[in-house]
mmCIF file of C-alpha atoms in Angstrom:
data_model
loop_
_atom_site.group_PDB
_atom_site.id
_atom_site.type_symbol
_atom_site.label_atom_id
_atom_site.label_comp_id
_atom_site.label_asym_id
_atom_site.label_seq_id
_atom_site.Cartn_x
_atom_site.Cartn_y
_atom_site.Cartn_z
ATOM 1 C CA UNK S 1 114.151 197.013 266.878
ATOM 2 C CA UNK S 2 116.407 196.650 269.928
ATOM 3 C CA UNK S 3 114.254 193.949 271.523
ATOM 4 C CA UNK S 4 112.227 192.349 268.751
ATOM 5 C CA UNK S 5 114.429 192.728 265.688
ATOM 6 C CA UNK S 6 113.322 194.200 262.385
ATOM 7 C CA UNK S 7 111.967 193.177 258.992
ATOM 8 C CA UNK S 8 113.918 193.483 255.763
ATOM 9 C CA UNK S 9 112.892 192.291 252.307
ATOM 10 C CA UNK S 10 110.152 190.113 253.741
ATOM 11 C CA UNK S 11 112.359 188.413 256.370
ATOM 12 C CA UNK S 12 112.536 189.022 260.100
ATOM 13 C CA UNK S 13 116.027 189.772 261.445
ATOM 14 C CA UNK S 14 117.184 189.644 265.063
ATOM 15 C CA UNK S 15 120.623 190.387 266.491
ATOM 16 C CA UNK S 16 122.250 188.549 269.368
ATOM 17 C CA UNK S 17 125.627 188.445 271.084
ATOM 18 C CA UNK S 18 127.806 185.395 270.428
ATOM 19 C CA UNK S 19 131.093 184.540 272.112
ATOM 20 C CA UNK S 20 133.197 183.833 269.006
ATOM 21 C CA UNK S 21 136.070 185.456 267.154
ATOM 22 C CA UNK S 22 135.019 187.345 264.009
ATOM 23 C CA UNK S 23 137.302 185.344 261.722
ATOM 24 C CA UNK S 24 135.707 182.059 262.827
ATOM 25 C CA UNK S 25 132.273 183.001 261.472
ATOM 26 C CA UNK S 26 131.368 180.997 258.368
ATOM 27 C CA UNK S 27 129.058 183.517 256.785
ATOM 28 C CA UNK S 28 127.992 181.291 253.907
ATOM 29 C CA UNK S 29 126.461 178.807 256.394
ATOM 30 C CA UNK S 30 124.507 181.245 258.547
ATOM 31 C CA UNK S 31 121.373 180.965 256.415
ATOM 32 C CA UNK S 32 121.321 177.157 256.399
ATOM 33 C CA UNK S 33 122.620 176.039 259.799
ATOM 34 C CA UNK S 34 119.321 175.304 261.560
ATOM 35 C CA UNK S 35 119.488 172.444 264.045
ATOM 36 C CA UNK S 36 117.255 170.041 262.142
ATOM 37 C CA UNK S 37 119.261 170.264 258.950
ATOM 38 C CA UNK S 38 122.566 169.902 260.817
ATOM 39 C CA UNK S 39 121.351 166.774 262.649
ATOM 40 C CA UNK S 40 120.194 165.166 259.400
ATOM 41 C CA UNK S 41 123.521 165.901 257.714
ATOM 42 C CA UNK S 42 125.494 164.516 260.667
ATOM 43 C CA UNK S 43 123.451 161.296 260.559
ATOM 44 C CA UNK S 44 124.056 161.030 256.818
ATOM 45 C CA UNK S 45 127.718 161.719 257.542
ATOM 46 C CA UNK S 46 127.914 158.606 259.707
ATOM 47 C CA UNK S 47 126.581 156.642 256.744
ATOM 48 C CA UNK S 48 129.286 158.126 254.522
ATOM 49 C CA UNK S 49 131.909 157.174 257.121
ATOM 50 C CA UNK S 50 130.557 153.614 257.164
ATOM 51 C CA UNK S 51 130.879 153.476 253.366
ATOM 52 C CA UNK S 52 134.438 154.807 253.584
ATOM 53 C CA UNK S 53 135.303 152.135 256.166
ATOM 54 C CA UNK S 54 133.751 149.486 253.925
ATOM 55 C CA UNK S 55 135.771 150.753 250.953
ATOM 56 C CA UNK S 56 138.982 150.647 252.996
ATOM 57 C CA UNK S 57 138.190 147.158 254.320
ATOM 58 C CA UNK S 58 137.411 145.691 250.887
ATOM 59 C CA UNK S 59 140.055 147.424 248.762
ATOM 60 C CA UNK S 60 143.000 147.578 251.193
ATOM 61 C CA UNK S 61 142.442 145.352 254.232
ATOM 62 C CA UNK S 62 140.813 142.322 252.591
ATOM 63 C CA UNK S 63 143.838 141.413 250.386
ATOM 64 C CA UNK S 64 146.120 141.606 253.432
ATOM 65 C CA UNK S 65 143.771 139.461 255.519
ATOM 66 C CA UNK S 66 143.453 136.942 252.673
ATOM 67 C CA UNK S 67 147.230 136.619 252.397
ATOM 68 C CA UNK S 68 147.632 136.161 256.144
ATOM 69 C CA UNK S 69 144.868 133.547 256.229
ATOM 70 C CA UNK S 70 146.246 131.551 253.293
ATOM 71 C CA UNK S 71 149.913 131.765 254.308
ATOM 72 C CA UNK S 72 151.633 128.409 254.880
ATOM 73 C CA UNK S 73 152.436 128.336 258.608
ATOM 74 C CA UNK S 74 153.820 124.799 258.607
ATOM 75 C CA UNK S 75 157.064 124.191 260.504
ATOM 76 C CA UNK S 76 156.692 127.484 262.348
ATOM 77 C CA UNK S 77 156.952 129.735 259.294
ATOM 78 C CA UNK S 78 155.872 133.366 259.765
ATOM 79 C CA UNK S 79 155.183 136.178 257.264
ATOM 80 C CA UNK S 80 158.195 138.408 256.643
ATOM 81 C CA UNK S 81 158.939 142.090 256.996
ATOM 82 C CA UNK S 82 157.021 143.055 253.870
ATOM 83 C CA UNK S 83 153.772 141.778 255.362
ATOM 84 C CA UNK S 84 154.286 143.775 258.545
ATOM 85 C CA UNK S 85 155.180 146.883 256.571
ATOM 86 C CA UNK S 86 152.114 146.374 254.377
ATOM 87 C CA UNK S 87 149.941 146.286 257.491
ATOM 88 C CA UNK S 88 151.449 149.579 258.651
ATOM 89 C CA UNK S 89 150.747 151.232 255.302
ATOM 90 C CA UNK S 90 147.197 149.839 255.245
ATOM 91 C CA UNK S 91 146.566 151.489 258.618
ATOM 92 C CA UNK S 92 148.143 154.731 257.380
ATOM 93 C CA UNK S 93 145.916 154.707 254.284
ATOM 94 C CA UNK S 94 142.871 154.007 256.434
ATOM 95 C CA UNK S 95 143.707 156.935 258.705
ATOM 96 C CA UNK S 96 144.237 159.237 255.721
ATOM 97 C CA UNK S 97 140.881 158.204 254.243
ATOM 98 C CA UNK S 98 139.198 158.956 257.558
ATOM 99 C CA UNK S 99 141.005 162.317 257.856
ATOM 100 C CA UNK S 100 139.705 163.485 254.513
ATOM 101 C CA UNK S 101 136.243 161.942 254.812
ATOM 102 C CA UNK S 102 135.563 163.493 258.223
ATOM 103 C CA UNK S 103 136.925 166.865 257.084
ATOM 104 C CA UNK S 104 134.681 166.886 254.022
ATOM 105 C CA UNK S 105 131.635 165.894 256.062
ATOM 106 C CA UNK S 106 132.355 168.591 258.658
ATOM 107 C CA UNK S 107 132.452 171.206 255.896
ATOM 108 C CA UNK S 108 129.316 169.797 254.253
ATOM 109 C CA UNK S 109 127.307 169.889 257.489
ATOM 110 C CA UNK S 110 127.399 173.685 257.228
ATOM 111 C CA UNK S 111 127.941 174.842 260.803
ATOM 112 C CA UNK S 112 127.939 178.577 261.475
ATOM 113 C CA UNK S 113 131.294 178.819 263.267
ATOM 114 C CA UNK S 114 134.669 177.241 262.668
ATOM 115 C CA UNK S 115 134.898 176.120 266.306
ATOM 116 C CA UNK S 116 131.710 174.110 265.833
ATOM 117 C CA UNK S 117 133.130 172.641 262.650
ATOM 118 C CA UNK S 118 136.265 171.491 264.490
ATOM 119 C CA UNK S 119 134.171 169.908 267.263
ATOM 120 C CA UNK S 120 132.118 168.096 264.631
ATOM 121 C CA UNK S 121 135.316 166.889 262.943
ATOM 122 C CA UNK S 122 136.760 165.539 266.196
ATOM 123 C CA UNK S 123 133.547 163.686 267.014
ATOM 124 C CA UNK S 124 133.300 162.142 263.552
ATOM 125 C CA UNK S 125 136.977 161.180 263.457
ATOM 126 C CA UNK S 126 136.908 159.640 266.935
ATOM 127 C CA UNK S 127 133.939 157.460 265.996
ATOM 128 C CA UNK S 128 135.542 156.583 262.650
ATOM 129 C CA UNK S 129 138.716 155.471 264.453
ATOM 130 C CA UNK S 130 136.614 153.312 266.769
ATOM 131 C CA UNK S 131 135.079 151.628 263.702
ATOM 132 C CA UNK S 132 138.520 151.029 262.203
ATOM 133 C CA UNK S 133 140.003 149.656 265.430
ATOM 134 C CA UNK S 134 136.980 147.418 266.045
ATOM 135 C CA UNK S 135 137.198 146.036 262.516
ATOM 136 C CA UNK S 136 140.909 145.412 262.959
ATOM 137 C CA UNK S 137 140.430 143.693 266.328
ATOM 138 C CA UNK S 138 137.725 141.373 264.983
ATOM 139 C CA UNK S 139 139.797 140.498 261.911
ATOM 140 C CA UNK S 140 142.913 139.983 264.029
ATOM 141 C CA UNK S 141 141.057 137.674 266.414
ATOM 142 C CA UNK S 142 139.835 135.529 263.520
ATOM 143 C CA UNK S 143 143.173 135.416 261.708
ATOM 144 C CA UNK S 144 145.133 134.859 264.924
ATOM 145 C CA UNK S 145 142.891 131.914 265.782
ATOM 146 C CA UNK S 146 143.551 130.313 262.400
ATOM 147 C CA UNK S 147 147.295 130.958 262.647
ATOM 148 C CA UNK S 148 147.542 129.585 266.181
ATOM 149 C CA UNK S 149 145.650 126.473 265.168
ATOM 150 C CA UNK S 150 147.952 126.015 262.158
ATOM 151 C CA UNK S 151 151.035 126.341 264.390
ATOM 152 C CA UNK S 152 149.621 123.898 266.945
ATOM 153 C CA UNK S 153 149.637 126.347 269.866
ATOM 154 C CA UNK S 154 148.487 125.062 273.235
ATOM 155 C CA UNK S 155 147.245 126.644 276.427
ATOM 156 C CA UNK S 156 149.171 126.654 279.686
ATOM 157 C CA UNK S 157 147.471 123.351 280.534
ATOM 158 C CA UNK S 158 148.491 121.712 277.264
ATOM 159 C CA UNK S 159 145.143 121.935 275.480
ATOM 160 C CA UNK S 160 145.385 122.778 271.794
ATOM 161 C CA UNK S 161 143.806 126.046 270.715
ATOM 162 C CA UNK S 162 141.633 124.229 268.172
ATOM 163 C CA UNK S 163 140.141 122.104 270.948
ATOM 164 C CA UNK S 164 138.902 125.092 272.960
ATOM 165 C CA UNK S 165 135.138 125.407 272.558
ATOM 166 C CA UNK S 166 134.659 128.658 274.474
ATOM 167 C CA UNK S 167 135.287 132.204 273.290
ATOM 168 C CA UNK S 168 136.535 133.152 276.747
ATOM 169 C CA UNK S 169 139.058 130.306 276.851
ATOM 170 C CA UNK S 170 140.334 131.088 273.358
ATOM 171 C CA UNK S 171 140.505 134.818 274.054
ATOM 172 C CA UNK S 172 142.330 134.394 277.373
ATOM 173 C CA UNK S 173 144.864 131.894 276.057
ATOM 174 C CA UNK S 174 148.448 133.109 276.057
ATOM 175 C CA UNK S 175 148.899 132.692 272.308
ATOM 176 C CA UNK S 176 145.803 134.745 271.515
ATOM 177 C CA UNK S 177 146.715 137.450 274.013
ATOM 178 C CA UNK S 178 150.206 137.713 272.542
ATOM 179 C CA UNK S 179 148.902 137.885 268.973
ATOM 180 C CA UNK S 180 146.351 140.568 269.854
ATOM 181 C CA UNK S 181 148.937 142.545 271.828
ATOM 182 C CA UNK S 182 151.458 142.443 268.980
ATOM 183 C CA UNK S 183 148.812 143.561 266.500
ATOM 184 C CA UNK S 184 147.639 146.369 268.786
ATOM 185 C CA UNK S 185 151.208 147.595 269.188
ATOM 186 C CA UNK S 186 151.772 147.431 265.411
ATOM 187 C CA UNK S 187 148.528 149.334 264.864
ATOM 188 C CA UNK S 188 149.620 152.034 267.310
ATOM 189 C CA UNK S 189 153.311 152.295 266.446
ATOM 190 C CA UNK S 190 154.484 153.112 263.890
ATOM 191 C CA UNK S 191 151.216 152.855 261.922
ATOM 192 C CA UNK S 192 149.242 155.491 263.856
ATOM 193 C CA UNK S 193 151.620 157.490 266.038
ATOM 194 C CA UNK S 194 154.618 157.928 263.711
ATOM 195 C CA UNK S 195 154.208 157.323 259.983
ATOM 196 C CA UNK S 196 151.039 159.449 259.491
ATOM 197 C CA UNK S 197 152.711 162.469 261.083
ATOM 198 C CA UNK S 198 155.728 162.052 258.815
ATOM 199 C CA UNK S 199 153.803 161.767 255.557
ATOM 200 C CA UNK S 200 150.341 163.220 256.265
ATOM 201 C CA UNK S 201 151.161 166.313 254.230
ATOM 202 C CA UNK S 202 151.294 164.206 251.077
ATOM 203 C CA UNK S 203 147.749 162.717 251.017
ATOM 204 C CA UNK S 204 146.021 165.566 252.870
ATOM 205 C CA UNK S 205 147.686 168.615 251.286
ATOM 206 C CA UNK S 206 149.975 167.897 248.339
ATOM 207 C CA UNK S 207 147.723 165.455 246.453
ATOM 208 C CA UNK S 208 144.482 167.499 246.863
ATOM 209 C CA UNK S 209 146.364 170.656 245.825
ATOM 210 C CA UNK S 210 147.849 168.926 242.782
ATOM 211 C CA UNK S 211 144.445 167.553 241.757
ATOM 212 C CA UNK S 212 142.850 170.970 242.323
ATOM 213 C CA UNK S 213 145.420 172.628 240.085
ATOM 214 C CA UNK S 214 144.718 170.128 237.324
ATOM 215 C CA UNK S 215 140.981 170.720 237.629
ATOM 216 C CA UNK S 216 141.316 174.520 237.562
ATOM 217 C CA UNK S 217 143.764 174.400 234.637
ATOM 218 C CA UNK S 218 141.617 172.049 232.555
ATOM 219 C CA UNK S 219 138.236 173.673 233.289
ATOM 220 C CA UNK S 220 138.147 177.381 232.329
ATOM 221 C CA UNK S 221 134.607 177.639 233.683
ATOM 222 C CA UNK S 222 135.936 177.125 237.236
ATOM 223 C CA UNK S 223 136.623 180.659 238.435
ATOM 224 C CA UNK S 224 136.549 182.911 241.472
ATOM 225 C CA UNK S 225 135.585 181.319 244.773
ATOM 226 C CA UNK S 226 135.125 177.903 243.166
ATOM 227 C CA UNK S 227 138.712 177.984 241.900
ATOM 228 C CA UNK S 228 139.957 179.111 245.328
ATOM 229 C CA UNK S 229 138.070 176.239 246.922
ATOM 230 C CA UNK S 230 139.891 173.707 244.741
ATOM 231 C CA UNK S 231 143.234 175.293 245.592
#
């Protein structure tokens, strides 16, 4: 038994030392955390993240992009404060969606230890953020190009932006670099590095708790561990 394990109720059991804290063991996942199943669930998780990004892009980002693209930029007009604030809140909502989506996927994967779950969460969230930032950069490049053309921006050599036929020339033009830099700064601060930390308790804790209470109160069949899970 010390070297080869033992049999119990038709199953073979072996014991091994693991370098983890006892309270980080997720006992419910120990019977279903084989590598193959975990890999499949992680791959499916990336698909769920892609769907969440698509949902965010269509429901929240698309209306903003449409407004920016159809805004009348004649005579040097620029969108006001509300548009900039809306962009910040769109980024905040996107981050909150990714927080919750990655957390749910990490729990669903069913890893044996909480440390592994946290590693999985960080990997998923990092990749999700890369998707969001890439989508924002592509959209910003397209919208900035249209705006700069509408405003009649020129390069250092006096060539209009609309007359540039090369991606490199358009990308390296001062107007495009300024527009991308301003958008990157707005994406980072306050949208990512300030506002989420001030209000993240609302979408990630208060709202799920409130919804869980309503579910438990309105469904008497939800009891025990299931009720605790919702709360």
